[in-house]
Amino acid sequence: MGENNTDNFADAAPEYTDPTNGFKSTMQLMTDTQDSEDTRIDLNEKDRPPKQLPWYYGPVYLLFWVGLFFAVVYPLFNHLPTGVKVEEESAKAGKFVAQRAETTLLKIDLMGPKIAGDYVTEVLMVQLLLEEIEKVRQEMRQDLYELEVDVQRAQGAFLHWQMINMYQGIQNVVVKLSAKSSNSTSYLLVNSHYDSKPSSVGTGDAEFMVVSMLEVLRLMAISDDPFLHPIVFLFNGAEEQPFHGSHGFISQHKWSANCKALINLDSAGCGGRELLFQGGPNHPWLMKHYKKSAKHPFATTMAEEVFQADLIPSDTDFRMFHNFGPVPGLDLAGVYNGFVYHTKFDRFSAVSRDSLQNTGDNVLSLVQSISNAEEMYDTEAHSEGHSVFFDYLGLFFVYYKESTGVALNICFSLAAIILVCLSLWRMARVTDQKIGTYAGAFGIMFLLAILGFLLALGLPLLMSVFYDSSDRTMTYFTNSWLVIGLFICPSVIGLVLPMTLYLSLRPSDKIPHAYHLQIAGHAYCIFLVVLCILLTVASIRTAYLLLICIFFYVCALIINLLSRLHDRGYLWSLVLGACQILPYLYFTYLFHSFLVIIIPMTSRKGMESNPDMFVALLSALGSILSMIFVAPLINLFRRPKSMIGGLALVMFIFCMISVSEVGFPYRAKTNVMRLHFLEVHRKFYEYDGSLSLEDSGYYFDLQDRRLEEPLRDKINLTGFTRLDEECKKEMKCGMPCFNHRWCAAVEDAHWLPRDELVELPDVPTVLELLNKTVLVGEFDTRVRYDFKVSGPPRMSLFVMPLDGVKILKWSFLMGMLDNPAIYKPPYHIFFGYGSDDSPVEFYFELRKDNANFDVPLFKLGVSGHYMSHLNKRDAATQKFLDDLPDFAHPMEWPTSYERYIF
C-alpha cells in the first residue's frame, strides 16, 4: 500500500495550485494578504497539493476531545457547593445551612423504613415533623409572619392507569407560612414525601428533600424580607402507595384550591444534584424564575420529553397535582447514584453534606423568587405554552418559549441552507468549475451523511442485540466505562466510515481534497437541518439539540467565508474545530448525565425490553451530536482508515473485557440485583364454598433482563417456572399482583413453589358476604352483592365477571365501568391504609343475560400485602433469604390471596 493512499494519490493525480498557494507555511498563509477576490485554482499547474498532516497527529487529535471531557465536563458534572456549617451561619446570614438539615436527616434515617400504616410512619415520623416545625415557630419573626399547622387525615379514591386507588387515614403534615402584610389568596405549594418502600429507609427518596424543606421553612420564617404570597409546605405520608398523600391533599385539603404554583421534590437516587425534569406545563414564567434564582442549575427539556413518553420506570406526585389541580409547577428530583434507590443501601452514609447544600440553595432561592412573583396573582393569564430549557454544564440556564424555539429552528435551518449554497458557489468560482460539479459532489456526500448517521445509530444497536441474544445484557451496570467501547466507539466508527472510505478514493480530480472534506461537513449540516425541521413540525422541543449543532456550524461557516479561510486549504478546519468545542462540551455533559441516570434504571426496567438498546441509543445520539463535525476531520491526517482500525481495536478490547468477570453486572452493596418477590399463601374457593387449592410459593416480579440466571448457581430453583398455564385459566394468572406495574407484567412473572405453607402475620385478610339481593326493576332485573373486607394496610380486589354477566354499578369509582374501551376486566381495586384500618364495605350490582342468578356470576380475588419490615418472616422464607447471594437485594413481603366464585 506504500505509506498510504493519500501519498499514492499525490503522485498519480493531476496536480494543481491550491488556494493555500502551494507549500507556504501555515503562518505565511494566515498573514498573506495578496490574494485577490477572483482567486482561481488552475488544475493544470504543476504545484503539488498541500499534504495532509502526519498520521501520528490523528490519535492526538482524538485524545484531545477525550481529554476535554475529563478535564472540563466530568469535574463540572460532579461539582457541588461546600456545605455550610452551623457555626458559619452568622457569617452567612440567609444561607441554607446544610449541617442543620443533615442533623435532622440522621435522626430520620435512624428511625428505619417508613411504610404507610406502620407505627413509625403514622406516629413517630409525624411527631418528629411536628417537633421540627415547632422549633421553627419558636425561632420565627412573630412580628412578620403567621404559621399554621394541620395534620390532615384523608380518605378518597382515584383512577391511576389500570387501577382504582382507594385510601383512608392517610396522614399529611401541612404547614402554611404567611406574611402578616400579605393579602394574597394565591399560595405556593412545596411538596415532598416522608414514606419509603419496603426494606428501604428512604434517606434519599425522599427524606433528603423533607429536611431541605424544613430548613427552607425555617429560613423563610426568620427572614427580614416578607414575601407576597403564602407558602404551603406539604410533607405527604403516602407517595409510594402510590400518590395517596398528594391526591388526598389536592382533592380535599382546605388550602389546596388556593395553591397556584408548585415545587415538587422527589428522588430516584441518593445525593448529587437534583434535576429539573418537568416544568409547567404551559407556564414558561416558572422557567423565568428558575433561571433567575437557581444557583446550581441542572435541567433539560429532553429529560421532560423522555419522562413524559413513559420511558422511565418512575413517577412522582407531580402527576396528582397536575391531573387533579391542575397546579402548574416545577418537578425536581435527585438522580445521582440510582443504584441504591428503593434498596436498604439508601442510607445517610450515601448522602453528602455538599449535595444537601446544592439542593437547599436551589430550593430556597426558588421559594423566595416564586413567593414574590407577580404572576402568582393570576397564573392563568401567564399560561403561554411550553418551554425549551437547559443548563450549560451547570454554569448557567437557558430557556425560551416553544414558539420562540420554532422560529429559531426554522431561521437557523434556512440560514444554514443559504450559507451552504453560498459556500458551494464560492468553491465553484475559486476552482473555475461548474456549480453542477459541486452540487453533484454535495449530493453524494449527503447520501453518505445519511449512511453515516444510520451506521452510527445502527452499530451500537446491533451490539445491544448481539449482547442480548448472548445473555450478556447490562455488562456496563457496575463498570459504566464499558459503554465507551461497546457503544460509543462503534457509533463514531459508523459516523466516519462512509465519508472516510469515499474520500480515500479521491473521487474527483476537479475538486480539491480540502473542499471535499468541507463539503462533507456541509452534508452533515443539511442532514441535521432536515431532522430539525421534521422534529419541529412534530412539536418535539428536543429539536433544540439540533439547533445547537446548526448554530455553531453556521457561525464557523460565516467566519470562514468572511475571513477567506474558506479557500485556504485546510485552515477552515481550525475555525470549525474551535467552534465545536462549546457544543461538544454540552452534548457530552448532557448525555453523560443521561447515562448516569439511565444505567441504574436498567436493573428495574423490566423483562420485556432490552435495556441495552436504550443505553446504546443514548450513547449513539451523544456520539453523533458531539462528534458529527469533529470526527470526520480525521481525514485531515494521513492514514485515516488506520484510526478507524484503532477505534475498532479499542472496541474489540472492551468487548473482551465485558465478557469477563468485569462485565458481571452486580456487586454487593453498591450495584445490586433487584429481586422483587412475594411469599404467597393461596386459597382457591369454588362456587359451592369448597376449597379446591391451597398452596404456597414465591411469586417473582423479575426486574431486569437477566431474569433468574444470575441466581441459578446460588439457590435452589427447582420448579421455577413461568405462569403461562395459570394465565390461561385464572385471572391475573392466579397471582396477587401488587400494583399496576406488577399486574402489567404478570404474564411474564415466575412462580417457585414451596412445600411449607407461608405463615402469615396475625392480622388476617377477611372477606365477608353481607348480603345477596335480587333487585327487580321495571326494565331489568339485577343482583346486588354486599361485602366487607378487613386486613393489613394494603389490600387488593380483583373482579372478573363471567360470560354473559355485566357489572352495572359498584361502590367504587364509576370511571372504570364507564370506559370499557380503556378499562377491561379483571378490574383491580387497591386499598391503602394509614392511621385508619377500619374495614371497608362495598357492593356490586350485576345483570345476567337470562336473569338466572343462581349460577356462578363473577370471580373475586382478595389479596393482603404484609409489607412492613416489622412483620416476621417464617423459617422457610428466612432460610431462602439467607441463601440469596450477596449481590441480590430482595424487596419482599408475605401475601395472602383468596379467590372466590360468587
CSV table of C-alpha atoms in Angstrom, one decimal, residues 60-436:
chain,number,residue,atom,x,y,z
A,60,VAL,CA,-3.5,13.0,19.4
A,61,TYR,CA,-6.5,14.9,17.8
A,62,LEU,CA,-8.9,12.2,19.0
A,63,LEU,CA,-7.4,12.1,22.5
A,64,PHE,CA,-7.7,15.9,22.7
A,65,TRP,CA,-11.5,15.5,22.6
A,66,VAL,CA,-11.5,12.7,25.2
A,67,GLY,CA,-9.2,14.8,27.4
A,68,LEU,CA,-11.6,17.7,27.1
A,69,PHE,CA,-14.4,15.6,28.5
A,70,PHE,CA,-12.4,14.5,31.5
A,71,ALA,CA,-10.8,17.9,32.1
A,72,VAL,CA,-14.0,20.0,31.9
A,73,VAL,CA,-17.2,18.1,31.7
A,74,TYR,CA,-16.6,15.4,34.3
A,75,PRO,CA,-15.5,17.8,37.1
A,76,LEU,CA,-18.3,20.2,36.4
A,77,PHE,CA,-20.9,17.5,36.4
A,78,ASN,CA,-19.7,16.3,39.8
A,79,HIS,CA,-19.2,19.7,41.3
A,80,LEU,CA,-21.1,20.5,44.4
A,81,PRO,CA,-21.0,23.6,46.6
A,82,THR,CA,-19.4,23.3,50.0
A,83,GLY,CA,-21.9,22.6,52.7
A,84,VAL,CA,-22.5,25.4,55.2
A,85,LYS,CA,-21.9,24.5,58.9
A,86,VAL,CA,-24.0,25.8,61.8
A,87,GLU,CA,-21.1,27.8,63.2
A,88,GLU,CA,-20.8,29.6,59.8
A,89,GLU,CA,-24.4,30.7,59.9
A,90,SER,CA,-23.8,34.1,61.4
A,91,ALA,CA,-21.2,35.0,58.8
A,92,LYS,CA,-23.5,33.7,56.0
A,93,ALA,CA,-26.8,35.1,57.0
A,94,GLY,CA,-29.8,33.9,55.0
A,95,LYS,CA,-27.8,30.9,53.5
A,96,PHE,CA,-29.1,27.4,53.6
A,97,VAL,CA,-27.4,25.6,56.4
A,98,ALA,CA,-26.7,22.0,55.2
A,99,GLN,CA,-25.3,20.8,58.5
A,100,ARG,CA,-28.6,21.6,60.3
A,101,ALA,CA,-30.6,19.7,57.6
A,102,GLU,CA,-28.0,16.9,57.9
A,103,THR,CA,-28.6,16.6,61.6
A,104,THR,CA,-32.3,16.2,61.1
A,105,LEU,CA,-31.7,13.7,58.3
A,106,LEU,CA,-29.7,11.5,60.6
A,107,LYS,CA,-32.5,11.4,63.1
A,108,ILE,CA,-35.0,10.4,60.4
A,109,ASP,CA,-32.6,7.8,59.0
A,110,LEU,CA,-32.2,6.1,62.3
A,111,MET,CA,-35.9,5.5,62.5
A,112,GLY,CA,-35.7,2.9,59.8
A,113,PRO,CA,-38.2,2.2,57.0
A,114,LYS,CA,-41.4,4.2,56.9
A,115,ILE,CA,-44.1,2.2,55.4
A,116,ALA,CA,-47.6,3.8,55.4
A,117,GLY,CA,-49.7,2.3,58.1
A,118,ASP,CA,-46.7,1.4,60.4
A,119,TYR,CA,-46.3,2.9,63.8
A,120,VAL,CA,-43.0,4.5,62.8
A,121,THR,CA,-44.6,6.3,59.9
A,122,GLU,CA,-48.0,7.2,61.4
A,123,VAL,CA,-46.9,8.2,64.9
A,124,LEU,CA,-43.1,8.7,65.3
A,125,MET,CA,-42.5,10.4,61.9
A,126,VAL,CA,-45.5,12.7,62.3
A,127,GLN,CA,-44.3,13.6,65.8
A,128,LEU,CA,-40.8,14.4,64.6
A,129,LEU,CA,-42.1,16.7,61.8
A,130,LEU,CA,-44.3,18.5,64.3
A,131,GLU,CA,-41.4,18.9,66.7
A,132,GLU,CA,-39.2,20.4,64.0
A,133,ILE,CA,-42.0,22.7,62.8
A,134,GLU,CA,-42.5,23.8,66.4
A,135,LYS,CA,-38.8,24.7,66.6
A,136,VAL,CA,-39.4,26.9,63.5
A,137,ARG,CA,-42.3,28.6,65.3
A,138,GLN,CA,-40.1,29.4,68.3
A,139,GLU,CA,-37.5,31.0,66.1
A,140,MET,CA,-39.9,32.7,63.7
A,141,ARG,CA,-40.2,36.5,63.4
A,142,GLN,CA,-43.5,36.7,65.2
A,143,ASP,CA,-44.0,40.4,64.1
A,144,LEU,CA,-43.8,39.5,60.4
A,145,TYR,CA,-45.2,36.0,59.9
A,146,GLU,CA,-48.0,33.6,60.8
A,147,LEU,CA,-47.6,29.9,60.8
A,148,GLU,CA,-50.4,27.4,60.7
A,149,VAL,CA,-50.1,23.6,61.0
A,150,ASP,CA,-52.6,21.0,60.1
A,151,VAL,CA,-52.3,17.2,60.3
A,152,GLN,CA,-54.6,16.0,57.5
A,153,ARG,CA,-56.1,12.5,57.7
A,154,ALA,CA,-57.6,11.9,54.2
A,155,GLN,CA,-59.6,9.3,52.5
A,156,GLY,CA,-60.5,9.1,48.9
A,157,ALA,CA,-60.1,7.4,45.6
A,158,PHE,CA,-58.8,8.0,42.1
A,159,LEU,CA,-58.0,6.1,38.9
A,160,HIS,CA,-54.4,5.6,38.1
A,161,TRP,CA,-53.6,3.8,34.9
A,162,GLN,CA,-55.4,0.4,35.2
A,163,MET,CA,-56.1,0.5,38.9
A,164,ILE,CA,-58.5,2.2,41.3
A,165,ASN,CA,-56.6,3.6,44.2
A,166,MET,CA,-58.6,3.8,47.5
A,167,TYR,CA,-57.1,5.1,50.7
A,168,GLN,CA,-58.2,6.0,54.2
A,169,GLY,CA,-56.4,7.6,57.2
A,170,ILE,CA,-53.5,8.8,55.1
A,171,GLN,CA,-51.7,11.5,57.1
A,172,ASN,CA,-50.2,14.7,55.6
A,173,VAL,CA,-48.4,17.2,57.7
A,174,VAL,CA,-49.2,20.6,56.2
A,175,VAL,CA,-47.7,24.0,57.1
A,176,LYS,CA,-48.8,27.4,55.9
A,177,LEU,CA,-46.4,30.3,56.3
A,178,SER,CA,-47.8,33.7,55.6
A,179,ALA,CA,-46.5,37.2,55.8
A,180,LYS,CA,-48.8,39.3,58.0
A,181,SER,CA,-48.6,42.1,55.4
A,182,SER,CA,-49.8,39.8,52.6
A,183,ASN,CA,-53.4,39.8,51.3
A,184,SER,CA,-52.7,37.3,48.5
A,185,THR,CA,-55.0,34.3,48.1
A,186,SER,CA,-52.5,32.6,45.8
A,187,TYR,CA,-50.3,30.1,47.6
A,188,LEU,CA,-47.0,28.5,46.6
A,189,LEU,CA,-47.1,24.7,47.3
A,190,VAL,CA,-43.8,22.9,48.2
A,191,ASN,CA,-44.2,19.1,48.4
A,192,SER,CA,-42.2,16.0,49.2
A,193,HIS,CA,-43.0,12.7,50.9
A,194,TYR,CA,-41.6,11.0,54.0
A,195,ASP,CA,-42.8,7.4,53.5
A,196,SER,CA,-40.5,4.8,51.9
A,197,LYS,CA,-40.6,1.5,50.1
A,198,PRO,CA,-40.3,-1.8,52.0
A,199,SER,CA,-36.7,-2.6,53.1
A,200,SER,CA,-35.6,0.9,52.3
A,201,VAL,CA,-35.1,3.6,54.9
A,202,GLY,CA,-35.8,6.2,52.2
A,203,THR,CA,-33.0,8.6,53.1
A,204,GLY,CA,-32.5,9.7,49.5
A,205,ASP,CA,-36.1,9.1,48.4
A,206,ALA,CA,-37.2,11.4,49.8
A,207,GLU,CA,-36.2,12.3,53.4
A,208,PHE,CA,-33.3,14.2,51.8
A,209,MET,CA,-36.0,16.6,50.3
A,210,VAL,CA,-38.0,16.6,53.5
A,211,VAL,CA,-35.2,18.0,55.6
A,212,SER,CA,-34.3,20.5,52.8
A,213,MET,CA,-37.9,21.7,53.1
A,214,LEU,CA,-37.7,22.1,56.9
A,215,GLU,CA,-34.6,24.2,56.6
A,216,VAL,CA,-36.1,26.3,53.8
A,217,LEU,CA,-39.2,26.8,56.0
A,218,ARG,CA,-37.0,28.0,58.9
A,219,LEU,CA,-35.1,30.4,56.7
A,220,MET,CA,-38.3,31.9,55.3
A,221,ALA,CA,-39.7,32.2,58.8
A,222,ILE,CA,-36.8,34.2,60.1
A,223,SER,CA,-36.2,36.4,57.0
A,224,ASP,CA,-36.4,40.1,57.4
A,225,ASP,CA,-38.0,40.4,54.0
A,226,PRO,CA,-41.7,39.4,54.0
A,227,PHE,CA,-42.9,37.7,50.8
A,228,LEU,CA,-46.0,38.4,48.8
A,229,HIS,CA,-47.7,35.0,48.7
A,230,PRO,CA,-48.3,32.4,51.4
A,231,ILE,CA,-46.3,29.2,51.2
A,232,VAL,CA,-47.7,25.8,51.9
A,233,PHE,CA,-45.2,23.1,52.8
A,234,LEU,CA,-46.8,19.7,52.3
A,235,PHE,CA,-45.0,16.7,53.9
A,236,ASN,CA,-47.1,13.9,52.5
A,237,GLY,CA,-47.3,10.5,54.0
A,238,ALA,CA,-48.1,8.0,51.2
A,239,GLU,CA,-46.4,8.7,47.9
A,240,GLU,CA,-45.1,5.2,47.5
A,241,GLN,CA,-48.6,3.6,47.7
A,242,PRO,CA,-48.8,5.4,45.1
A,243,PHE,CA,-49.6,9.1,45.5
A,244,HIS,CA,-52.3,8.7,48.1
A,245,GLY,CA,-50.9,11.6,50.2
A,246,SER,CA,-50.7,14.1,47.3
A,247,HIS,CA,-54.1,13.1,46.0
A,248,GLY,CA,-55.6,13.5,49.5
A,249,PHE,CA,-54.2,17.0,49.7
A,250,ILE,CA,-55.0,18.4,46.3
A,251,SER,CA,-58.5,16.9,46.2
A,252,GLN,CA,-59.6,17.6,49.8
A,253,HIS,CA,-57.5,20.0,51.8
A,254,LYS,CA,-58.8,23.4,52.7
A,255,TRP,CA,-55.7,25.2,51.3
A,256,SER,CA,-55.5,23.2,48.1
A,257,ALA,CA,-57.8,25.4,46.0
A,258,ASN,CA,-55.5,28.4,46.7
A,259,CYS,CA,-52.3,26.7,45.5
A,260,LYS,CA,-51.4,28.3,42.2
A,261,ALA,CA,-47.8,27.0,41.7
A,262,LEU,CA,-45.9,24.0,42.8
A,263,ILE,CA,-42.3,23.0,43.6
A,264,ASN,CA,-42.3,19.2,43.8
A,265,LEU,CA,-39.3,17.5,45.3
A,266,ASP,CA,-38.5,13.8,44.9
A,267,SER,CA,-35.7,11.4,44.1
A,268,ALA,CA,-34.6,8.5,42.0
A,269,GLY,CA,-31.2,8.2,43.7
A,270,CYS,CA,-29.3,9.4,46.7
A,271,GLY,CA,-27.1,12.5,46.9
A,272,GLY,CA,-25.7,14.5,44.0
A,273,ARG,CA,-27.6,17.3,42.2
A,274,GLU,CA,-31.3,17.5,41.6
A,275,LEU,CA,-32.6,17.6,38.1
A,276,LEU,CA,-35.4,19.8,36.8
A,277,PHE,CA,-37.1,17.4,34.5
A,278,GLN,CA,-40.7,18.7,34.3
A,279,GLY,CA,-42.0,22.2,34.2
A,280,GLY,CA,-45.3,23.9,33.7
A,281,PRO,CA,-47.0,22.7,31.6
A,282,ASN,CA,-47.8,25.8,29.6
A,283,HIS,CA,-46.4,28.2,32.2
A,284,PRO,CA,-43.0,29.4,31.0
A,285,TRP,CA,-42.9,32.1,33.7
A,286,LEU,CA,-41.9,29.3,36.1
A,287,MET,CA,-38.7,28.8,34.0
A,288,LYS,CA,-38.0,32.5,34.2
A,289,HIS,CA,-37.9,32.2,38.0
A,290,TYR,CA,-35.8,29.1,37.8
A,291,LYS,CA,-33.3,31.0,35.6
A,292,LYS,CA,-33.3,34.0,37.9
A,293,SER,CA,-33.0,32.1,41.1
A,294,ALA,CA,-31.4,28.6,40.7
A,295,LYS,CA,-27.8,28.9,41.9
A,296,HIS,CA,-26.8,25.5,40.6
A,297,PRO,CA,-28.9,24.8,37.5
A,298,PHE,CA,-29.4,21.3,36.2
A,299,ALA,CA,-32.2,20.9,33.7
A,300,THR,CA,-33.1,19.8,30.2
A,301,THR,CA,-36.2,19.7,28.0
A,302,MET,CA,-35.0,16.3,26.7
A,303,ALA,CA,-35.5,14.8,30.2
A,304,GLU,CA,-39.0,16.1,30.3
A,305,GLU,CA,-40.0,14.6,27.0
A,306,VAL,CA,-38.3,11.3,27.7
A,307,PHE,CA,-40.0,11.1,31.1
A,308,GLN,CA,-43.4,12.0,29.7
A,309,ALA,CA,-43.0,9.4,26.9
A,310,ASP,CA,-43.1,6.8,29.8
A,311,LEU,CA,-39.6,5.6,29.0
A,312,ILE,CA,-38.6,5.9,32.7
A,313,PRO,CA,-39.9,3.4,35.2
A,314,SER,CA,-40.7,6.1,37.8
A,315,ASP,CA,-43.4,8.7,38.6
A,316,THR,CA,-43.9,11.5,41.0
A,317,ASP,CA,-46.6,13.4,42.9
A,318,PHE,CA,-46.4,16.0,40.2
A,319,ARG,CA,-48.9,13.9,38.2
A,320,MET,CA,-51.5,14.2,41.0
A,321,PHE,CA,-51.1,18.0,41.3
A,322,HIS,CA,-51.3,18.4,37.5
A,323,ASN,CA,-54.2,16.0,36.9
A,324,PHE,CA,-56.4,16.9,39.9
A,325,GLY,CA,-55.5,20.5,40.5
A,326,PRO,CA,-54.4,21.4,38.0
A,327,VAL,CA,-51.4,23.2,39.6
A,328,PRO,CA,-48.5,24.2,37.3
A,329,GLY,CA,-45.1,23.8,38.7
A,330,LEU,CA,-41.5,22.6,38.7
A,331,ASP,CA,-40.7,18.9,39.2
A,332,LEU,CA,-37.2,18.3,40.6
A,333,ALA,CA,-35.6,15.0,41.6
A,334,GLY,CA,-32.2,13.7,42.8
A,335,VAL,CA,-30.8,11.5,40.1
A,336,TYR,CA,-27.3,10.6,41.3
A,337,ASN,CA,-26.5,7.0,42.5
A,338,GLY,CA,-29.7,5.4,41.4
A,339,PHE,CA,-28.2,2.1,42.2
A,340,VAL,CA,-29.3,2.4,45.9
A,341,TYR,CA,-32.8,3.7,45.0
A,342,HIS,CA,-35.5,1.7,46.8
A,343,THR,CA,-32.9,-0.5,48.5
A,344,LYS,CA,-31.6,-0.9,52.0
A,345,PHE,CA,-28.5,0.9,50.9
A,346,ASP,CA,-30.4,4.2,50.6
A,347,ARG,CA,-28.9,5.4,53.9
A,348,PHE,CA,-27.5,8.5,55.5
A,349,SER,CA,-23.9,7.4,54.6
A,350,ALA,CA,-24.7,7.8,50.9
A,351,VAL,CA,-25.7,11.4,51.2
A,352,SER,CA,-23.1,14.2,51.3
A,353,ARG,CA,-23.5,17.5,53.1
A,354,ASP,CA,-22.5,19.2,49.9
A,355,SER,CA,-25.4,17.6,48.0
A,356,LEU,CA,-27.8,18.9,50.7
A,357,GLN,CA,-26.3,22.4,50.1
A,358,ASN,CA,-26.8,22.1,46.4
A,359,THR,CA,-30.5,21.2,46.7
A,360,GLY,CA,-31.1,23.6,49.6
A,361,ASP,CA,-29.6,26.6,47.7
A,362,ASN,CA,-31.8,25.9,44.7
A,363,VAL,CA,-35.0,25.3,46.6
A,364,LEU,CA,-34.5,28.2,48.9
A,365,SER,CA,-33.9,30.6,46.0
A,366,LEU,CA,-36.9,29.2,44.1
A,367,VAL,CA,-39.2,29.6,47.0
A,368,GLN,CA,-38.0,33.1,47.6
A,369,SER,CA,-38.5,34.0,43.9
A,370,ILE,CA,-41.9,32.4,43.2
A,371,SER,CA,-43.4,33.5,46.6
A,372,ASN,CA,-42.7,37.1,45.4
A,373,ALA,CA,-43.8,36.5,41.8
A,374,GLU,CA,-46.3,39.0,40.3
A,375,GLU,CA,-47.5,36.1,38.1
A,376,MET,CA,-48.9,34.3,41.1
A,377,TYR,CA,-51.8,36.8,41.4
A,378,ASP,CA,-53.2,35.4,38.1
A,379,THR,CA,-51.3,32.4,36.8
A,380,GLU,CA,-53.8,31.6,34.1
A,381,ALA,CA,-53.0,35.0,32.4
A,382,HIS,CA,-49.4,33.7,32.0
A,383,SER,CA,-50.3,30.3,30.5
A,384,GLU,CA,-48.4,30.8,27.3
A,385,GLY,CA,-47.3,27.5,26.0
A,386,HIS,CA,-44.4,25.1,26.7
A,387,SER,CA,-40.8,26.0,27.3
A,388,VAL,CA,-37.5,24.9,25.9
A,389,PHE,CA,-35.0,24.8,28.7
A,390,PHE,CA,-31.5,23.5,29.5
A,391,ASP,CA,-28.5,24.3,31.6
A,392,TYR,CA,-25.0,24.6,30.2
A,393,LEU,CA,-22.6,22.5,32.3
A,394,GLY,CA,-24.3,23.8,35.5
A,395,LEU,CA,-22.8,27.2,34.8
A,396,PHE,CA,-26.0,29.0,33.5
A,397,PHE,CA,-29.5,28.3,32.5
A,398,VAL,CA,-31.2,28.9,29.1
A,399,TYR,CA,-35.0,29.0,28.5
A,400,TYR,CA,-37.3,30.3,25.8
A,401,LYS,CA,-40.9,29.7,24.8
A,402,GLU,CA,-41.7,26.9,22.4
A,403,SER,CA,-43.0,29.4,19.8
A,404,THR,CA,-39.6,31.1,20.0
A,405,GLY,CA,-37.9,27.8,19.6
A,406,VAL,CA,-39.9,27.1,16.4
A,407,ALA,CA,-38.8,30.4,15.0
A,408,LEU,CA,-35.1,29.8,15.9
A,409,ASN,CA,-35.2,26.3,14.4
A,410,ILE,CA,-36.6,27.5,11.1
A,411,CYS,CA,-34.5,30.6,10.9
A,412,PHE,CA,-31.1,28.9,11.5
A,413,SER,CA,-32.1,26.0,9.3
A,414,LEU,CA,-32.8,28.4,6.4
A,415,ALA,CA,-29.6,30.3,7.2
A,416,ALA,CA,-27.6,27.0,7.1
A,417,ILE,CA,-29.1,26.1,3.7
A,418,ILE,CA,-28.3,29.6,2.3
A,419,LEU,CA,-24.7,29.6,3.6
A,420,VAL,CA,-24.0,26.1,2.3
A,421,CYS,CA,-25.2,27.1,-1.1
A,422,LEU,CA,-23.0,30.2,-0.9
A,423,SER,CA,-20.1,28.0,0.1
A,424,LEU,CA,-20.6,25.6,-2.8
A,425,TRP,CA,-20.9,28.6,-5.2
A,426,ARG,CA,-17.7,30.0,-3.8
A,427,MET,CA,-15.8,26.7,-4.3
A,428,ALA,CA,-17.0,26.5,-7.9
A,429,ARG,CA,-15.9,30.1,-8.6
A,430,VAL,CA,-12.5,29.7,-6.9
A,431,THR,CA,-11.7,26.4,-8.8
A,432,ASP,CA,-13.3,27.7,-12.0
A,433,GLN,CA,-15.7,24.7,-12.2
A,434,LYS,CA,-19.3,24.5,-12.9
A,435,ILE,CA,-21.7,24.7,-9.9
A,436,GLY,CA,-23.1,21.4,-11.1
